[in-house]
Amino acid sequence: QVQLVESGGGLVQAGDSLRLSCAASGRAFSGYAMRWFRQAPGNEREFVATISWSGAYTSYTDSVKGRFTISIDAAKSTVYLQMNSLKLEDTGVYYCNARVIVSSTLDDYWGQGTQVTVSS
């Protein structure tokens, strides 16, 4: 059974830092893209960052560039999202996603999410 389990969310003040973790289990994830999304109340889920399983490729949405860093420990099958200089607009539920497309077939998994609340 494939599982993605997020942790590390919490209530922080603007300017603080948090590190989210996503522990993946249940299959080999080599070749998968690991991604973080977030969803604020009343908004659609939005992409935050992605990393290849090798760690060689990363990409971020513009609003978090320079503040967030995605990383991976493949030996532990864990993906991290280091969030610095947090802003009120970073508040939301953060979801981990594992995705691969093989022979036009999409394999896609989601975690249950972890709440991040940034207060002033």
Short mmCIF file of N, CA and C in Angstrom, two decimals:
data_model
loop_
_atom_site.label_atom_id
_atom_site.label_comp_id
_atom_site.label_asym_id
_atom_site.label_seq_id
_atom_site.Cartn_x
_atom_site.Cartn_y
_atom_site.Cartn_z
N GLN A 1 0.85 -1.19 0.00
CA GLN A 1 0.00 0.00 0.00
C GLN A 1 0.89 1.25 0.00
N VAL A 2 0.70 2.09 -0.99
CA VAL A 2 1.50 3.30 -1.08
C VAL A 2 1.00 4.34 -0.09
N GLN A 3 1.94 4.95 0.63
CA GLN A 3 1.57 6.00 1.57
C GLN A 3 2.55 7.17 1.45
N LEU A 4 2.00 8.36 1.50
CA LEU A 4 2.78 9.58 1.64
C LEU A 4 2.29 10.25 2.92
N VAL A 5 3.18 10.43 3.87
CA VAL A 5 2.79 10.98 5.16
C VAL A 5 3.55 12.26 5.40
N GLU A 6 2.80 13.36 5.45
CA GLU A 6 3.42 14.67 5.70
C GLU A 6 3.47 14.95 7.20
N SER A 7 4.44 15.74 7.59
CA SER A 7 4.55 16.18 8.97
C SER A 7 5.33 17.48 9.01
N GLY A 8 5.30 18.15 10.16
CA GLY A 8 6.10 19.35 10.35
C GLY A 8 5.33 20.65 10.29
N GLY A 9 4.05 20.59 9.98
CA GLY A 9 3.26 21.81 9.95
C GLY A 9 3.06 22.37 11.35
N GLY A 10 2.51 23.58 11.40
CA GLY A 10 2.24 24.19 12.70
C GLY A 10 1.86 25.64 12.56
N LEU A 11 1.77 26.29 13.71
CA LEU A 11 1.44 27.71 13.79
C LEU A 11 2.71 28.50 14.07
N VAL A 12 3.03 29.41 13.18
CA VAL A 12 4.24 30.22 13.34
C VAL A 12 3.92 31.68 13.04
N GLN A 13 4.84 32.55 13.38
CA GLN A 13 4.68 33.97 13.08
C GLN A 13 5.35 34.30 11.75
N ALA A 14 4.90 35.37 11.15
CA ALA A 14 5.51 35.82 9.91
C ALA A 14 7.01 36.05 10.13
N GLY A 15 7.79 35.57 9.18
CA GLY A 15 9.24 35.67 9.28
C GLY A 15 9.91 34.43 9.83
N ASP A 16 9.12 33.54 10.44
CA ASP A 16 9.67 32.31 11.01
C ASP A 16 9.93 31.28 9.92
N SER A 17 10.46 30.13 10.35
CA SER A 17 10.76 29.03 9.44
C SER A 17 10.07 27.75 9.89
N LEU A 18 9.81 26.88 8.95
CA LEU A 18 9.30 25.53 9.21
C LEU A 18 9.93 24.59 8.21
N ARG A 19 10.07 23.34 8.61
CA ARG A 19 10.50 22.31 7.66
C ARG A 19 9.45 21.21 7.63
N LEU A 20 8.89 21.01 6.45
CA LEU A 20 7.93 19.93 6.25
C LEU A 20 8.65 18.68 5.76
N SER A 21 8.12 17.54 6.15
CA SER A 21 8.65 16.26 5.70
C SER A 21 7.54 15.46 5.04
N CYS A 22 7.92 14.65 4.07
CA CYS A 22 6.98 13.73 3.41
C CYS A 22 7.67 12.37 3.32
N ALA A 23 7.19 11.43 4.11
CA ALA A 23 7.75 10.09 4.12
C ALA A 23 6.96 9.21 3.17
N ALA A 24 7.64 8.64 2.18
CA ALA A 24 6.99 7.82 1.16
C ALA A 24 7.28 6.34 1.42
N SER A 25 6.28 5.50 1.24
CA SER A 25 6.47 4.07 1.47
C SER A 25 5.52 3.28 0.59
N GLY A 26 5.78 1.99 0.47
CA GLY A 26 4.87 1.11 -0.22
C GLY A 26 5.26 0.72 -1.62
N ARG A 27 6.28 1.37 -2.16
CA ARG A 27 6.77 1.00 -3.50
C ARG A 27 8.09 1.72 -3.72
N ALA A 28 8.74 1.38 -4.79
CA ALA A 28 9.96 2.09 -5.18
C ALA A 28 9.57 3.35 -5.93
N PHE A 29 10.13 4.48 -5.53
CA PHE A 29 9.75 5.75 -6.12
C PHE A 29 10.80 6.30 -7.08
N SER A 30 11.80 5.51 -7.36
CA SER A 30 12.80 5.94 -8.32
C SER A 30 12.12 6.31 -9.64
N GLY A 31 12.45 7.48 -10.17
CA GLY A 31 11.84 7.94 -11.39
C GLY A 31 10.64 8.84 -11.18
N TYR A 32 10.13 8.88 -9.97
CA TYR A 32 9.00 9.74 -9.68
C TYR A 32 9.45 11.19 -9.48
N ALA A 33 8.57 12.11 -9.82
CA ALA A 33 8.72 13.50 -9.43
C ALA A 33 7.98 13.67 -8.12
N MET A 34 8.63 14.27 -7.16
CA MET A 34 8.01 14.53 -5.85
C MET A 34 7.67 16.01 -5.78
N ARG A 35 6.44 16.30 -5.39
CA ARG A 35 5.98 17.68 -5.46
C ARG A 35 5.29 18.08 -4.18
N TRP A 36 5.34 19.34 -3.88
CA TRP A 36 4.57 19.95 -2.80
C TRP A 36 3.54 20.88 -3.41
N PHE A 37 2.32 20.76 -2.92
CA PHE A 37 1.23 21.66 -3.27
C PHE A 37 0.71 22.27 -1.98
N ARG A 38 -0.07 23.32 -2.10
CA ARG A 38 -0.74 23.89 -0.93
C ARG A 38 -2.12 24.38 -1.35
N GLN A 39 -2.98 24.44 -0.33
CA GLN A 39 -4.34 24.90 -0.57
C GLN A 39 -4.77 25.78 0.58
N ALA A 40 -5.04 27.03 0.27
CA ALA A 40 -5.54 27.97 1.26
C ALA A 40 -7.06 27.91 1.27
N PRO A 41 -7.69 28.29 2.37
CA PRO A 41 -9.15 28.24 2.45
C PRO A 41 -9.79 29.04 1.31
N GLY A 42 -10.72 28.40 0.62
CA GLY A 42 -11.42 29.06 -0.46
C GLY A 42 -10.68 29.10 -1.78
N ASN A 43 -9.45 28.58 -1.78
CA ASN A 43 -8.65 28.60 -3.00
C ASN A 43 -8.44 27.19 -3.55
N GLU A 44 -8.04 27.14 -4.82
CA GLU A 44 -7.69 25.86 -5.40
C GLU A 44 -6.30 25.44 -4.93
N ARG A 45 -6.05 24.15 -5.02
CA ARG A 45 -4.73 23.63 -4.68
C ARG A 45 -3.73 24.17 -5.71
N GLU A 46 -2.58 24.65 -5.23
CA GLU A 46 -1.60 25.21 -6.12
C GLU A 46 -0.24 24.55 -5.94
N PHE A 47 0.49 24.49 -7.03
CA PHE A 47 1.83 23.92 -7.03
C PHE A 47 2.79 24.83 -6.25
N VAL A 48 3.68 24.20 -5.48
CA VAL A 48 4.68 24.96 -4.73
C VAL A 48 6.10 24.65 -5.24
N ALA A 49 6.44 23.36 -5.27
CA ALA A 49 7.81 22.99 -5.65
C ALA A 49 7.84 21.54 -6.08
N THR A 50 8.87 21.20 -6.87
CA THR A 50 9.05 19.84 -7.30
C THR A 50 10.52 19.48 -7.29
N ILE A 51 10.80 18.19 -7.14
CA ILE A 51 12.16 17.69 -7.18
C ILE A 51 12.13 16.31 -7.82
N SER A 52 13.14 16.03 -8.64
CA SER A 52 13.26 14.68 -9.18
C SER A 52 13.77 13.75 -8.08
N TRP A 53 13.52 12.46 -8.24
CA TRP A 53 13.94 11.53 -7.19
C TRP A 53 15.45 11.54 -7.01
N SER A 54 16.18 11.82 -8.08
CA SER A 54 17.63 11.89 -7.98
C SER A 54 18.09 13.16 -7.27
N GLY A 55 17.19 14.15 -7.20
CA GLY A 55 17.55 15.43 -6.61
C GLY A 55 18.20 16.38 -7.57
N ALA A 56 18.37 15.95 -8.81
CA ALA A 56 19.11 16.77 -9.77
C ALA A 56 18.30 17.94 -10.31
N TYR A 57 16.99 17.79 -10.27
CA TYR A 57 16.12 18.82 -10.84
C TYR A 57 15.16 19.36 -9.79
N THR A 58 15.08 20.68 -9.67
CA THR A 58 14.10 21.31 -8.79
C THR A 58 13.45 22.48 -9.51
N SER A 59 12.26 22.79 -9.09
CA SER A 59 11.55 23.94 -9.65
C SER A 59 10.59 24.46 -8.60
N TYR A 60 10.33 25.78 -8.64
CA TYR A 60 9.49 26.41 -7.64
C TYR A 60 8.50 27.37 -8.30
N THR A 61 7.38 27.56 -7.63
CA THR A 61 6.50 28.63 -8.06
C THR A 61 7.15 29.96 -7.68
N ASP A 62 6.86 30.99 -8.44
CA ASP A 62 7.55 32.27 -8.26
C ASP A 62 7.43 32.84 -6.85
N SER A 63 6.29 32.66 -6.22
CA SER A 63 6.05 33.29 -4.93
C SER A 63 6.91 32.74 -3.80
N VAL A 64 7.54 31.59 -4.00
CA VAL A 64 8.35 31.01 -2.93
C VAL A 64 9.83 30.96 -3.29
N LYS A 65 10.20 31.36 -4.48
CA LYS A 65 11.60 31.31 -4.90
C LYS A 65 12.44 32.18 -3.96
N GLY A 66 13.57 31.62 -3.54
CA GLY A 66 14.45 32.33 -2.62
C GLY A 66 14.09 32.17 -1.17
N ARG A 67 12.90 31.62 -0.87
CA ARG A 67 12.47 31.42 0.52
C ARG A 67 12.32 29.94 0.86
N PHE A 68 11.85 29.15 -0.08
CA PHE A 68 11.62 27.73 0.15
C PHE A 68 12.68 26.91 -0.57
N THR A 69 13.04 25.78 0.03
CA THR A 69 13.98 24.85 -0.59
C THR A 69 13.43 23.44 -0.48
N ILE A 70 13.31 22.76 -1.61
CA ILE A 70 12.88 21.37 -1.62
C ILE A 70 14.12 20.49 -1.71
N SER A 71 14.11 19.38 -0.97
CA SER A 71 15.24 18.47 -0.99
C SER A 71 14.73 17.05 -0.79
N ILE A 72 15.61 16.09 -1.01
CA ILE A 72 15.19 14.70 -0.89
C ILE A 72 16.32 13.88 -0.28
N ASP A 73 15.94 12.94 0.56
CA ASP A 73 16.84 11.92 1.06
C ASP A 73 16.30 10.59 0.52
N ALA A 74 16.83 10.19 -0.63
CA ALA A 74 16.29 9.01 -1.28
C ALA A 74 16.46 7.75 -0.44
N ALA A 75 17.53 7.69 0.33
CA ALA A 75 17.77 6.52 1.17
C ALA A 75 16.67 6.36 2.22
N LYS A 76 16.11 7.48 2.64
CA LYS A 76 15.02 7.45 3.62
C LYS A 76 13.65 7.60 2.95
N SER A 77 13.64 7.72 1.64
CA SER A 77 12.39 7.94 0.90
C SER A 77 11.60 9.10 1.50
N THR A 78 12.30 10.17 1.77
CA THR A 78 11.69 11.33 2.41
C THR A 78 12.03 12.60 1.65
N VAL A 79 11.02 13.40 1.44
CA VAL A 79 11.17 14.69 0.78
C VAL A 79 10.92 15.78 1.81
N TYR A 80 11.67 16.85 1.69
CA TYR A 80 11.55 17.95 2.65
C TYR A 80 11.19 19.24 1.93
N LEU A 81 10.57 20.13 2.67
CA LEU A 81 10.34 21.48 2.19
C LEU A 81 10.74 22.43 3.31
N GLN A 82 11.89 23.06 3.15
CA GLN A 82 12.35 24.06 4.11
C GLN A 82 11.73 25.39 3.72
N MET A 83 10.99 25.96 4.65
CA MET A 83 10.29 27.21 4.38
C MET A 83 10.82 28.29 5.31
N ASN A 84 11.44 29.29 4.74
CA ASN A 84 11.99 30.41 5.50
C ASN A 84 11.24 31.69 5.18
N SER A 85 11.39 32.66 6.05
CA SER A 85 10.76 33.97 5.85
C SER A 85 9.28 33.81 5.50
N LEU A 86 8.59 33.04 6.30
CA LEU A 86 7.19 32.75 6.01
C LEU A 86 6.34 34.00 6.04
N LYS A 87 5.36 34.04 5.15
CA LYS A 87 4.44 35.16 5.02
C LYS A 87 3.02 34.69 5.31
N LEU A 88 2.15 35.65 5.60
CA LEU A 88 0.76 35.30 5.88
C LEU A 88 0.15 34.49 4.73
N GLU A 89 0.53 34.84 3.51
CA GLU A 89 -0.06 34.17 2.35
C GLU A 89 0.47 32.76 2.13
N ASP A 90 1.41 32.33 2.95
CA ASP A 90 1.87 30.94 2.87
C ASP A 90 0.96 30.00 3.67
N THR A 91 0.01 30.56 4.37
CA THR A 91 -0.92 29.75 5.15
C THR A 91 -1.72 28.81 4.25
N GLY A 92 -1.87 27.56 4.70
CA GLY A 92 -2.67 26.60 3.96
C GLY A 92 -2.33 25.18 4.37
N VAL A 93 -3.01 24.24 3.76
CA VAL A 93 -2.68 22.84 3.95
C VAL A 93 -1.68 22.46 2.86
N TYR A 94 -0.58 21.89 3.28
CA TYR A 94 0.48 21.50 2.36
C TYR A 94 0.41 20.00 2.10
N TYR A 95 0.38 19.66 0.82
CA TYR A 95 0.25 18.27 0.40
C TYR A 95 1.49 17.81 -0.35
N CYS A 96 1.86 16.58 -0.10
CA CYS A 96 2.94 15.93 -0.83
C CYS A 96 2.33 15.08 -1.95
N ASN A 97 3.01 15.07 -3.08
CA ASN A 97 2.52 14.32 -4.24
C ASN A 97 3.69 13.59 -4.90
N ALA A 98 3.44 12.35 -5.31
CA ALA A 98 4.41 11.57 -6.07
C ALA A 98 3.79 11.23 -7.41
N ARG A 99 4.52 11.51 -8.49
CA ARG A 99 3.91 11.36 -9.80
C ARG A 99 4.93 10.85 -10.82
N VAL A 100 4.46 9.92 -11.65
CA VAL A 100 5.28 9.46 -12.76
C VAL A 100 4.36 9.12 -13.92
N ILE A 101 4.83 9.37 -15.12
CA ILE A 101 4.09 8.98 -16.33
C ILE A 101 4.95 7.98 -17.08
N VAL A 102 4.44 6.77 -17.21
CA VAL A 102 5.15 5.71 -17.92
C VAL A 102 4.25 5.18 -19.01
N SER A 103 4.72 5.24 -20.25
CA SER A 103 3.95 4.75 -21.40
C SER A 103 2.55 5.35 -21.41
N SER A 104 2.49 6.66 -21.18
CA SER A 104 1.23 7.42 -21.20
C SER A 104 0.31 7.07 -20.04
N THR A 105 0.80 6.31 -19.08
CA THR A 105 -0.01 5.98 -17.91
C THR A 105 0.47 6.80 -16.72
N LEU A 106 -0.48 7.51 -16.09
CA LEU A 106 -0.16 8.35 -14.95
C LEU A 106 -0.28 7.56 -13.67
N ASP A 107 0.75 7.61 -12.85
CA ASP A 107 0.74 7.03 -11.51
C ASP A 107 0.90 8.19 -10.54
N ASP A 108 -0.07 8.39 -9.68
CA ASP A 108 -0.17 9.63 -8.93
C ASP A 108 -0.64 9.33 -7.52
N TYR A 109 0.11 9.80 -6.52
CA TYR A 109 -0.25 9.57 -5.13
C TYR A 109 -0.21 10.89 -4.35
N TRP A 110 -1.10 10.97 -3.34
CA TRP A 110 -1.18 12.16 -2.51
C TRP A 110 -1.14 11.79 -1.03
N GLY A 111 -0.55 12.68 -0.25
CA GLY A 111 -0.62 12.54 1.20
C GLY A 111 -1.88 13.21 1.72
N GLN A 112 -2.05 13.15 3.04
CA GLN A 112 -3.26 13.68 3.67
C GLN A 112 -3.15 15.16 3.99
N GLY A 113 -1.95 15.70 3.91
CA GLY A 113 -1.75 17.12 4.14
C GLY A 113 -1.34 17.47 5.56
N THR A 114 -0.65 18.59 5.68
CA THR A 114 -0.27 19.12 6.99
C THR A 114 -0.54 20.62 6.99
N GLN A 115 -1.12 21.11 8.07
CA GLN A 115 -1.55 22.51 8.14
C GLN A 115 -0.39 23.41 8.50
N VAL A 116 -0.24 24.48 7.75
CA VAL A 116 0.71 25.54 8.06
C VAL A 116 -0.08 26.83 8.23
N THR A 117 0.05 27.44 9.39
CA THR A 117 -0.63 28.70 9.66
C THR A 117 0.39 29.75 10.05
N VAL A 118 0.41 30.83 9.30
CA VAL A 118 1.35 31.93 9.56
C VAL A 118 0.54 33.11 10.09
N SER A 119 0.90 33.58 11.26
CA SER A 119 0.18 34.69 11.88
C SER A 119 1.07 35.93 11.91
N SER A 120 0.41 37.08 12.06
CA SER A 120 1.17 38.35 12.08
C SER A 120 1.61 38.69 13.49
#
